[in-house]
CSV table of N, CA and C in Angstrom, one decimal:
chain,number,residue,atom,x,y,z
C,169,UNK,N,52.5,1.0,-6.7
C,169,UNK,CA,53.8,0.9,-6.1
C,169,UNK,C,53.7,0.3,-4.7
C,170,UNK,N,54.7,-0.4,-4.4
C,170,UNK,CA,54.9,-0.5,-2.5
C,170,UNK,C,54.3,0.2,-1.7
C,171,UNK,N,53.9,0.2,-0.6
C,171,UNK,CA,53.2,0.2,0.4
C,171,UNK,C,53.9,-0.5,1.5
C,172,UNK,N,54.6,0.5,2.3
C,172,UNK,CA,55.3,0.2,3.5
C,172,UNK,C,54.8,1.1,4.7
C,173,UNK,N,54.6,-0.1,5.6
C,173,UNK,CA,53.7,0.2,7.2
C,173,UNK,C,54.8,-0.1,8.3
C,174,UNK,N,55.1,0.7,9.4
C,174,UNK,CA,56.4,0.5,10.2
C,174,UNK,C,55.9,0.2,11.2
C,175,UNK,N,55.7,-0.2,12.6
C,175,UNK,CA,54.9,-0.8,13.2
C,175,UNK,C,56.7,-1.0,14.5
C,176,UNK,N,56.2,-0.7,15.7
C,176,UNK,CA,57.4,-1.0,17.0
C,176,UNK,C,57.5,-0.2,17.7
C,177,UNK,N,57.6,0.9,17.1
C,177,UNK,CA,58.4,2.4,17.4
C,177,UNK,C,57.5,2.0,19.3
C,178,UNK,N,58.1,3.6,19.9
C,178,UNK,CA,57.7,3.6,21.4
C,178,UNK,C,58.6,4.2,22.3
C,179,UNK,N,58.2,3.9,23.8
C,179,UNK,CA,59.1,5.0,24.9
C,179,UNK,C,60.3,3.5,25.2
C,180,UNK,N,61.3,4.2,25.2
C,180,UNK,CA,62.1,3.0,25.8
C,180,UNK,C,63.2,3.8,26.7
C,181,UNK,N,63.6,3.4,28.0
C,181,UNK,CA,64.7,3.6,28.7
C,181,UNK,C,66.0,3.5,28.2
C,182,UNK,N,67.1,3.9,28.6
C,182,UNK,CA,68.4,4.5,28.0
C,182,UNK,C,69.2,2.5,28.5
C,183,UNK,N,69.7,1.9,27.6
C,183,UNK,CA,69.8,0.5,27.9
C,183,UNK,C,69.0,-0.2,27.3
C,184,UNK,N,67.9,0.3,27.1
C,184,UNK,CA,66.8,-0.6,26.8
C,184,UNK,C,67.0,-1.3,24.8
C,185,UNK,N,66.2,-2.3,24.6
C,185,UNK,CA,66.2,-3.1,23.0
C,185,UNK,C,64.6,-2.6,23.0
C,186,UNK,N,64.9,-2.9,21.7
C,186,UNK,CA,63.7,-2.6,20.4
C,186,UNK,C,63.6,-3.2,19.2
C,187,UNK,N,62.6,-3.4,18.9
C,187,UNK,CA,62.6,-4.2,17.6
C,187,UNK,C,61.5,-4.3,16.6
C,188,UNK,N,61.8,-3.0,15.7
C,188,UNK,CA,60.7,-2.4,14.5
C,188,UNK,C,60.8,-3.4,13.8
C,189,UNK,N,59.1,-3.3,12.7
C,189,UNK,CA,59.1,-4.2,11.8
C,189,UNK,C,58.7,-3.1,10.6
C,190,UNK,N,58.9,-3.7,9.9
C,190,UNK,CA,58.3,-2.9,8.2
C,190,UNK,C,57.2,-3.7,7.6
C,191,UNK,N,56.4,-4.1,7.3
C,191,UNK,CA,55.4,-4.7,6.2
C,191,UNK,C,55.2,-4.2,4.9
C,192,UNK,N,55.1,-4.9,4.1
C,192,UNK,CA,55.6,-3.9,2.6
C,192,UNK,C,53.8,-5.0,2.2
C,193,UNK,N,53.1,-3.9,1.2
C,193,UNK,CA,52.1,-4.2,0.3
C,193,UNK,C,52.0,-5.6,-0.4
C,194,UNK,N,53.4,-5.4,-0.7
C,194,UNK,CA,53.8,-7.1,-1.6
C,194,UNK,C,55.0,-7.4,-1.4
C,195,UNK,N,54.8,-8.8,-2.2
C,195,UNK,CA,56.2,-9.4,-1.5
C,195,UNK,C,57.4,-9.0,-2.2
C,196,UNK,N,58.2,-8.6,-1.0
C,196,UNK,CA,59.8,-8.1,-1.4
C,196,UNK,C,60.4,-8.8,-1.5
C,197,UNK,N,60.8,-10.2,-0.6
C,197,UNK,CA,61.8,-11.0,-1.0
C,197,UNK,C,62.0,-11.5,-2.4
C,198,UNK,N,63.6,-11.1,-2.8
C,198,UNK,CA,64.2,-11.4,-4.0
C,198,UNK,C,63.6,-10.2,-5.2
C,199,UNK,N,63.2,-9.2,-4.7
C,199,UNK,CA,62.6,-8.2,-5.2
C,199,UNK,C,63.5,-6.6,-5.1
C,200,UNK,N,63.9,-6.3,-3.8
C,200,UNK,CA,63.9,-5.2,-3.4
C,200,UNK,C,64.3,-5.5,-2.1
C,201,UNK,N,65.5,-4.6,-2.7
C,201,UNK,CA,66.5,-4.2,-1.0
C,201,UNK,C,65.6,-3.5,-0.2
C,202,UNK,N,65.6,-3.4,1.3
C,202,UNK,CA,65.3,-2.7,2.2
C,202,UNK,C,66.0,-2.0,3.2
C,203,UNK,N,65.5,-1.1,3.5
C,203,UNK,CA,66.5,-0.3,4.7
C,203,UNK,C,65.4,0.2,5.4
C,204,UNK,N,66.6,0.8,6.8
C,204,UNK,CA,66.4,2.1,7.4
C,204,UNK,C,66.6,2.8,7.8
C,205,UNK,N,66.1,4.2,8.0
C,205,UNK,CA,66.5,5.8,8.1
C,205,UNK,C,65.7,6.5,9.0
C,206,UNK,N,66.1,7.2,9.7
C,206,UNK,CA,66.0,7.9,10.9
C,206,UNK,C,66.2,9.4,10.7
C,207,UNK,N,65.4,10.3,11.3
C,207,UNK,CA,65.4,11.8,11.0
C,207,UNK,C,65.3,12.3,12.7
C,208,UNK,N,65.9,12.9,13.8
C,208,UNK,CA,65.3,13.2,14.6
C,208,UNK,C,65.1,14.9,14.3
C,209,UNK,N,64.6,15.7,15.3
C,209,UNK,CA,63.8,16.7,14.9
C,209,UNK,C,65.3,18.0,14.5
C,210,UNK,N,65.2,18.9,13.5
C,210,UNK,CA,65.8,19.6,13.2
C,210,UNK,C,67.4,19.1,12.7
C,211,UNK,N,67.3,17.7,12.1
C,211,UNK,CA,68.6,16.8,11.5
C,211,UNK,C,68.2,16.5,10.7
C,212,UNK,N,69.0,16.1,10.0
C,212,UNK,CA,69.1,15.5,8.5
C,212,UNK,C,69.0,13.9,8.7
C,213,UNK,N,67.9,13.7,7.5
C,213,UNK,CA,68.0,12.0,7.5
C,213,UNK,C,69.0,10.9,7.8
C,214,UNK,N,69.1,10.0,8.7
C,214,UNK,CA,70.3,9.6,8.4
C,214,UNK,C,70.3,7.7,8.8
C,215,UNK,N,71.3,7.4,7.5
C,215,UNK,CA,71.3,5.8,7.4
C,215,UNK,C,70.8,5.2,8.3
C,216,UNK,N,70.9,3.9,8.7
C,216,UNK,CA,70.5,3.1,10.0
C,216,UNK,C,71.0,1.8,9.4
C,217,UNK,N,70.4,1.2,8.5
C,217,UNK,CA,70.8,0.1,7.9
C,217,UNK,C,70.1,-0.4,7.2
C,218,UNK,N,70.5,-1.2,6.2
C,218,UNK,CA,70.0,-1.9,4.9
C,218,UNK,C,70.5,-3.0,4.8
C,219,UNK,N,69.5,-3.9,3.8
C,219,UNK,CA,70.0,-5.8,3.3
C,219,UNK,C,69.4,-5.5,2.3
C,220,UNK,N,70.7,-6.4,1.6
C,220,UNK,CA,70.2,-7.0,0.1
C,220,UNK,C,68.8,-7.4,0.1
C,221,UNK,N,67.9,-7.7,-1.5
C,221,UNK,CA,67.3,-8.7,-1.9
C,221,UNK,C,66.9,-9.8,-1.5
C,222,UNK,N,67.8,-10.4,-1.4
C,222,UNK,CA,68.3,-11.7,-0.9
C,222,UNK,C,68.7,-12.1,0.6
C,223,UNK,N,68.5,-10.9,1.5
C,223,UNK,CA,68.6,-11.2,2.6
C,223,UNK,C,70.3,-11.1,3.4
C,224,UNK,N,71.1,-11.1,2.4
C,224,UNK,CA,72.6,-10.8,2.2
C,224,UNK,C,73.1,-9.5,2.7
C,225,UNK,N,74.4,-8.9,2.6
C,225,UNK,CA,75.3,-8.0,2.4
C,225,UNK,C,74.5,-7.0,3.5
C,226,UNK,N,74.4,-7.0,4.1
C,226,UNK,CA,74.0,-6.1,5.4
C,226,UNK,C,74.9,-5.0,6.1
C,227,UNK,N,74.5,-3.9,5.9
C,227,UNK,CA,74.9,-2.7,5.8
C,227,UNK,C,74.5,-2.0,6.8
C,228,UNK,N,75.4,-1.0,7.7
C,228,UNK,CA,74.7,-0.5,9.2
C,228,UNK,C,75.5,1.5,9.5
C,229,UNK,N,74.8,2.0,9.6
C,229,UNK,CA,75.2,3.2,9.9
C,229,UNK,C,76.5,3.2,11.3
C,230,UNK,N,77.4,4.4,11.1
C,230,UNK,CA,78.0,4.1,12.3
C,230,UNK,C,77.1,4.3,13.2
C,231,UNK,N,76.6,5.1,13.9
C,231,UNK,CA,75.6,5.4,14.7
C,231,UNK,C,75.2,3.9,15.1
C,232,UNK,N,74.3,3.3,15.1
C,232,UNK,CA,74.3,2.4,15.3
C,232,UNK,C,75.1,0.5,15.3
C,233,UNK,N,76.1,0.4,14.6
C,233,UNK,CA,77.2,-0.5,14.1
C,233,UNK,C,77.4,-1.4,15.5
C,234,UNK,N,77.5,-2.4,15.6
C,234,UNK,CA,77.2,-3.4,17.3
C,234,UNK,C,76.6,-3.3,17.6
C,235,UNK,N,75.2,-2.4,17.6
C,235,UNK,CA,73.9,-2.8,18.7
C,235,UNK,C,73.2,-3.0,17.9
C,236,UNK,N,73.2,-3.1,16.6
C,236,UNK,CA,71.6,-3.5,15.8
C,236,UNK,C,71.9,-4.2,15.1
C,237,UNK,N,70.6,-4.8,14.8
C,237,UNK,CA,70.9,-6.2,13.5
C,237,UNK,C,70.0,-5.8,12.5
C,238,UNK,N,69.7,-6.4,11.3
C,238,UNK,CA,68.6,-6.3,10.5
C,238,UNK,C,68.5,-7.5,10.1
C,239,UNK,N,66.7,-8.1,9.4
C,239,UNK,CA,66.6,-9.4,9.2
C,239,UNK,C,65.5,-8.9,8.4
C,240,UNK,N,65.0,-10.4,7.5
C,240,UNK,CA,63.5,-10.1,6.9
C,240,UNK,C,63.6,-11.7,6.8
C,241,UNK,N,62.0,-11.6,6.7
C,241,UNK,CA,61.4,-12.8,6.3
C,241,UNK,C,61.4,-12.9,4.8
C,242,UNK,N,60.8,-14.1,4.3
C,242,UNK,CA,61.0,-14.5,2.6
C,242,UNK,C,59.6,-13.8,1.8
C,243,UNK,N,59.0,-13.6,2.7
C,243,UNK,CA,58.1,-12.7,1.8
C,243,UNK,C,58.2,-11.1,2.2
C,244,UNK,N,57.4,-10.3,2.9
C,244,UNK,CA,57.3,-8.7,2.9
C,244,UNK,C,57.7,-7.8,4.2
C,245,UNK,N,58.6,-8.6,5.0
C,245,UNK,CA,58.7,-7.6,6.4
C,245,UNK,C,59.9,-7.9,6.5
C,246,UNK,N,60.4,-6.6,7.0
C,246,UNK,CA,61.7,-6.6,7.1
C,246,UNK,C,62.0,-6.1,9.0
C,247,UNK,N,62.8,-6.5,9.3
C,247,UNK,CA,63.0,-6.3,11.0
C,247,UNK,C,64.4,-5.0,11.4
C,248,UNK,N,64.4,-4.8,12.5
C,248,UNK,CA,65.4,-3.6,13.0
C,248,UNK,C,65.3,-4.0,14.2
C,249,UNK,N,66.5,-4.6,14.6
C,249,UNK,CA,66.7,-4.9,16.4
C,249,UNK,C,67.5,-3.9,16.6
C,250,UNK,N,67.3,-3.0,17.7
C,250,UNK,CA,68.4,-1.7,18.2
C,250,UNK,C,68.5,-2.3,19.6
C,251,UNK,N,69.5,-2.7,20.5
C,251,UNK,CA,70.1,-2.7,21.6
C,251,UNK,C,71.0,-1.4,22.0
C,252,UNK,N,71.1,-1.2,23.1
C,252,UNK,CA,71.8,-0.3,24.0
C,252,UNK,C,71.0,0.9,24.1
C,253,UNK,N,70.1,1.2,23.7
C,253,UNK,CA,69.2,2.4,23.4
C,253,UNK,C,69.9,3.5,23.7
C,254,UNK,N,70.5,5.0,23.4
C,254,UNK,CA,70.6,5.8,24.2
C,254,UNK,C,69.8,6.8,23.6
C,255,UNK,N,69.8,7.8,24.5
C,255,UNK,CA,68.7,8.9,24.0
C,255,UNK,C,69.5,10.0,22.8
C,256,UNK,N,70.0,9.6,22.6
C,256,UNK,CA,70.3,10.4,21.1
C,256,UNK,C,69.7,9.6,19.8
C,257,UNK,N,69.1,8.2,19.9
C,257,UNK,CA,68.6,7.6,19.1
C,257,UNK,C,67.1,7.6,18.7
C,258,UNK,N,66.3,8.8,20.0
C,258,UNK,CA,65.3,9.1,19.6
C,258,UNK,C,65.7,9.9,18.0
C,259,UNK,N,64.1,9.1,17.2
C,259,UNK,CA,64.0,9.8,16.2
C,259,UNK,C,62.8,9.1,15.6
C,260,UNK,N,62.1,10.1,14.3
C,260,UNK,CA,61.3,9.3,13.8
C,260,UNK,C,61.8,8.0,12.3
C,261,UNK,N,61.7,6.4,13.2
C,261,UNK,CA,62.8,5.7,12.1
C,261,UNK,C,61.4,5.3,11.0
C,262,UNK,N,62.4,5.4,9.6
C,262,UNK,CA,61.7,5.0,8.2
C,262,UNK,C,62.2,3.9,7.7
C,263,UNK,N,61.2,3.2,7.1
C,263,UNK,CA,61.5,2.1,6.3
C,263,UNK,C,61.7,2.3,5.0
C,264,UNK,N,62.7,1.9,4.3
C,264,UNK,CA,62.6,2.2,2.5
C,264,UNK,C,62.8,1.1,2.0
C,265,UNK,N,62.7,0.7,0.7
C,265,UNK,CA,62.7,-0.2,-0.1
C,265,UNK,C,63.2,0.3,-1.5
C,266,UNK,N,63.9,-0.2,-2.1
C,266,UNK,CA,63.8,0.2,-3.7
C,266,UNK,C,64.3,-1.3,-4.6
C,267,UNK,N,63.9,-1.4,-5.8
C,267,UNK,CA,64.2,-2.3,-6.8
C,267,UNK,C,65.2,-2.5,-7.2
C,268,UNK,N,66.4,-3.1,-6.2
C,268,UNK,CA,68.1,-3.3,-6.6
C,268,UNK,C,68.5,-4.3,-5.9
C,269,UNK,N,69.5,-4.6,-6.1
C,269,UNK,CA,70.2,-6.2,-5.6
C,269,UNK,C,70.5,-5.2,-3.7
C,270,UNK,N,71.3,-5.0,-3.5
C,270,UNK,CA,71.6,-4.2,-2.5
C,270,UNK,C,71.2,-2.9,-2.3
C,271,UNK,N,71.3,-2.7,-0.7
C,271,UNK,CA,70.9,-1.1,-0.1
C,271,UNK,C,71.8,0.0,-0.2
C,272,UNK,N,71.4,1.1,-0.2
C,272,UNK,CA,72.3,2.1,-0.5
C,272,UNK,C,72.5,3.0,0.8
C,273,UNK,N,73.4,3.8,1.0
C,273,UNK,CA,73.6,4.8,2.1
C,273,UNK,C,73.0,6.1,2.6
C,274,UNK,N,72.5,6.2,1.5
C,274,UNK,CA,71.7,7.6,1.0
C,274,UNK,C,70.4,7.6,0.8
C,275,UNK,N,69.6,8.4,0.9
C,275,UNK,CA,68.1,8.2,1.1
C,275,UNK,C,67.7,8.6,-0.4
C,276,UNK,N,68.4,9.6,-1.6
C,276,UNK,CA,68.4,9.9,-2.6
C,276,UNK,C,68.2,8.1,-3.2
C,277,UNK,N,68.8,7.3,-2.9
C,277,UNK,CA,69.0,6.1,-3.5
C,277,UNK,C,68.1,5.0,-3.5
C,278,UNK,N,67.1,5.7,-2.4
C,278,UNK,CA,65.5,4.7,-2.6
C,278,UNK,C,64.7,5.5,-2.8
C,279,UNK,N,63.8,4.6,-3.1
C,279,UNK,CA,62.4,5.4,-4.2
C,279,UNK,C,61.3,5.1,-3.3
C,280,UNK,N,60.7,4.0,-2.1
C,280,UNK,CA,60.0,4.0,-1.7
C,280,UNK,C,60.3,4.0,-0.3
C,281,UNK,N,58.8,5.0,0.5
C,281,UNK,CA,59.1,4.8,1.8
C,281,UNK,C,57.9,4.8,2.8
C,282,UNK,N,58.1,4.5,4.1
C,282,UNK,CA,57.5,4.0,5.0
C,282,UNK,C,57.2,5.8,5.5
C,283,UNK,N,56.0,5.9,6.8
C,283,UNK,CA,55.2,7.0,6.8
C,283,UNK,C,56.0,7.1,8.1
C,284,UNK,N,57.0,5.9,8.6
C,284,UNK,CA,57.6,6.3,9.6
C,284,UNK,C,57.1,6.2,11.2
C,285,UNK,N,58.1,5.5,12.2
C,285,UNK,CA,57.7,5.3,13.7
C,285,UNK,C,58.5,6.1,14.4
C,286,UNK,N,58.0,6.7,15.7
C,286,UNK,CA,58.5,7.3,16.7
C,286,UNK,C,58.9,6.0,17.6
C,287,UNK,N,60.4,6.4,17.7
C,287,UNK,CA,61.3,5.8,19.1
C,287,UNK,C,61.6,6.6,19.6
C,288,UNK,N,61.5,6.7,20.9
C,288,UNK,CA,62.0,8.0,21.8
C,288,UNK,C,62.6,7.3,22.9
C,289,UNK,N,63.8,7.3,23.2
C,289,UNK,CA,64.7,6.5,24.5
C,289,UNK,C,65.1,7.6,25.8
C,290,UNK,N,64.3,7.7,26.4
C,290,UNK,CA,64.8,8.4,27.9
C,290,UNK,C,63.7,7.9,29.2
C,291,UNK,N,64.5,8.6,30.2
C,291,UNK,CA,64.1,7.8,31.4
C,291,UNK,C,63.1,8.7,32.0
């Protein structure tokens, strides 16, 4: 199965950008949507954003909606730019993947996942 490594995470000031990567075992493009999901401590998982397969239909949590982008390259890494940082965005963020044309909203809805990076935003 996949093999997802998250790689960015870190301390960032309240304002501050970021920009996590995912690395997957093998190549996802045209394989497998990607996303990501965020848990901070004593919360429930929650969306962040996902793309199609194909690099298409890109999907974003309110929580984050205007300050973040998502992108991947044509073979195995998938990206997460977050702008505006504030410190409610600390959490530990996850990468997932699963075998479908598009990403889902729900973490029930992917099958593989990343071991997860700490972003922590305060001053």
């Amino acid at each position: 199965q996949v093999q997802l490594i998250e790689s960015g995470g870190g301390l960032v000031q309240p304002g501050g950008s970021l920009r996590l990567s995912c690395q997957a075992s093998e190549r996802t493009w045209g394989v497998y949507a990607m996303g990501w999901f965020r848990q901070a401590p004593g919360k429930e998982r929650e969306f962040v954003a996902a793309l199609g397969q194909y690099g298409g239909d890109a999907i974003f949590g309110d929580s984050v909606k205007g300050r973040s982008g998502i992108s991947r390259d044509y073979k195995d890494t998938v990206f997460l730019e977050m702008n505006s940082l504030k410190p409610e965005d600390t959490a530990v963020h996850y990468c997932a993947a699963d075998r479908r044309v598009n990403g889902g909203r729900y973490s029930h809805e992917w099958h593989y996942w990343g071991q997860g990076t700490q972003v922590t935003v305060s001053s």
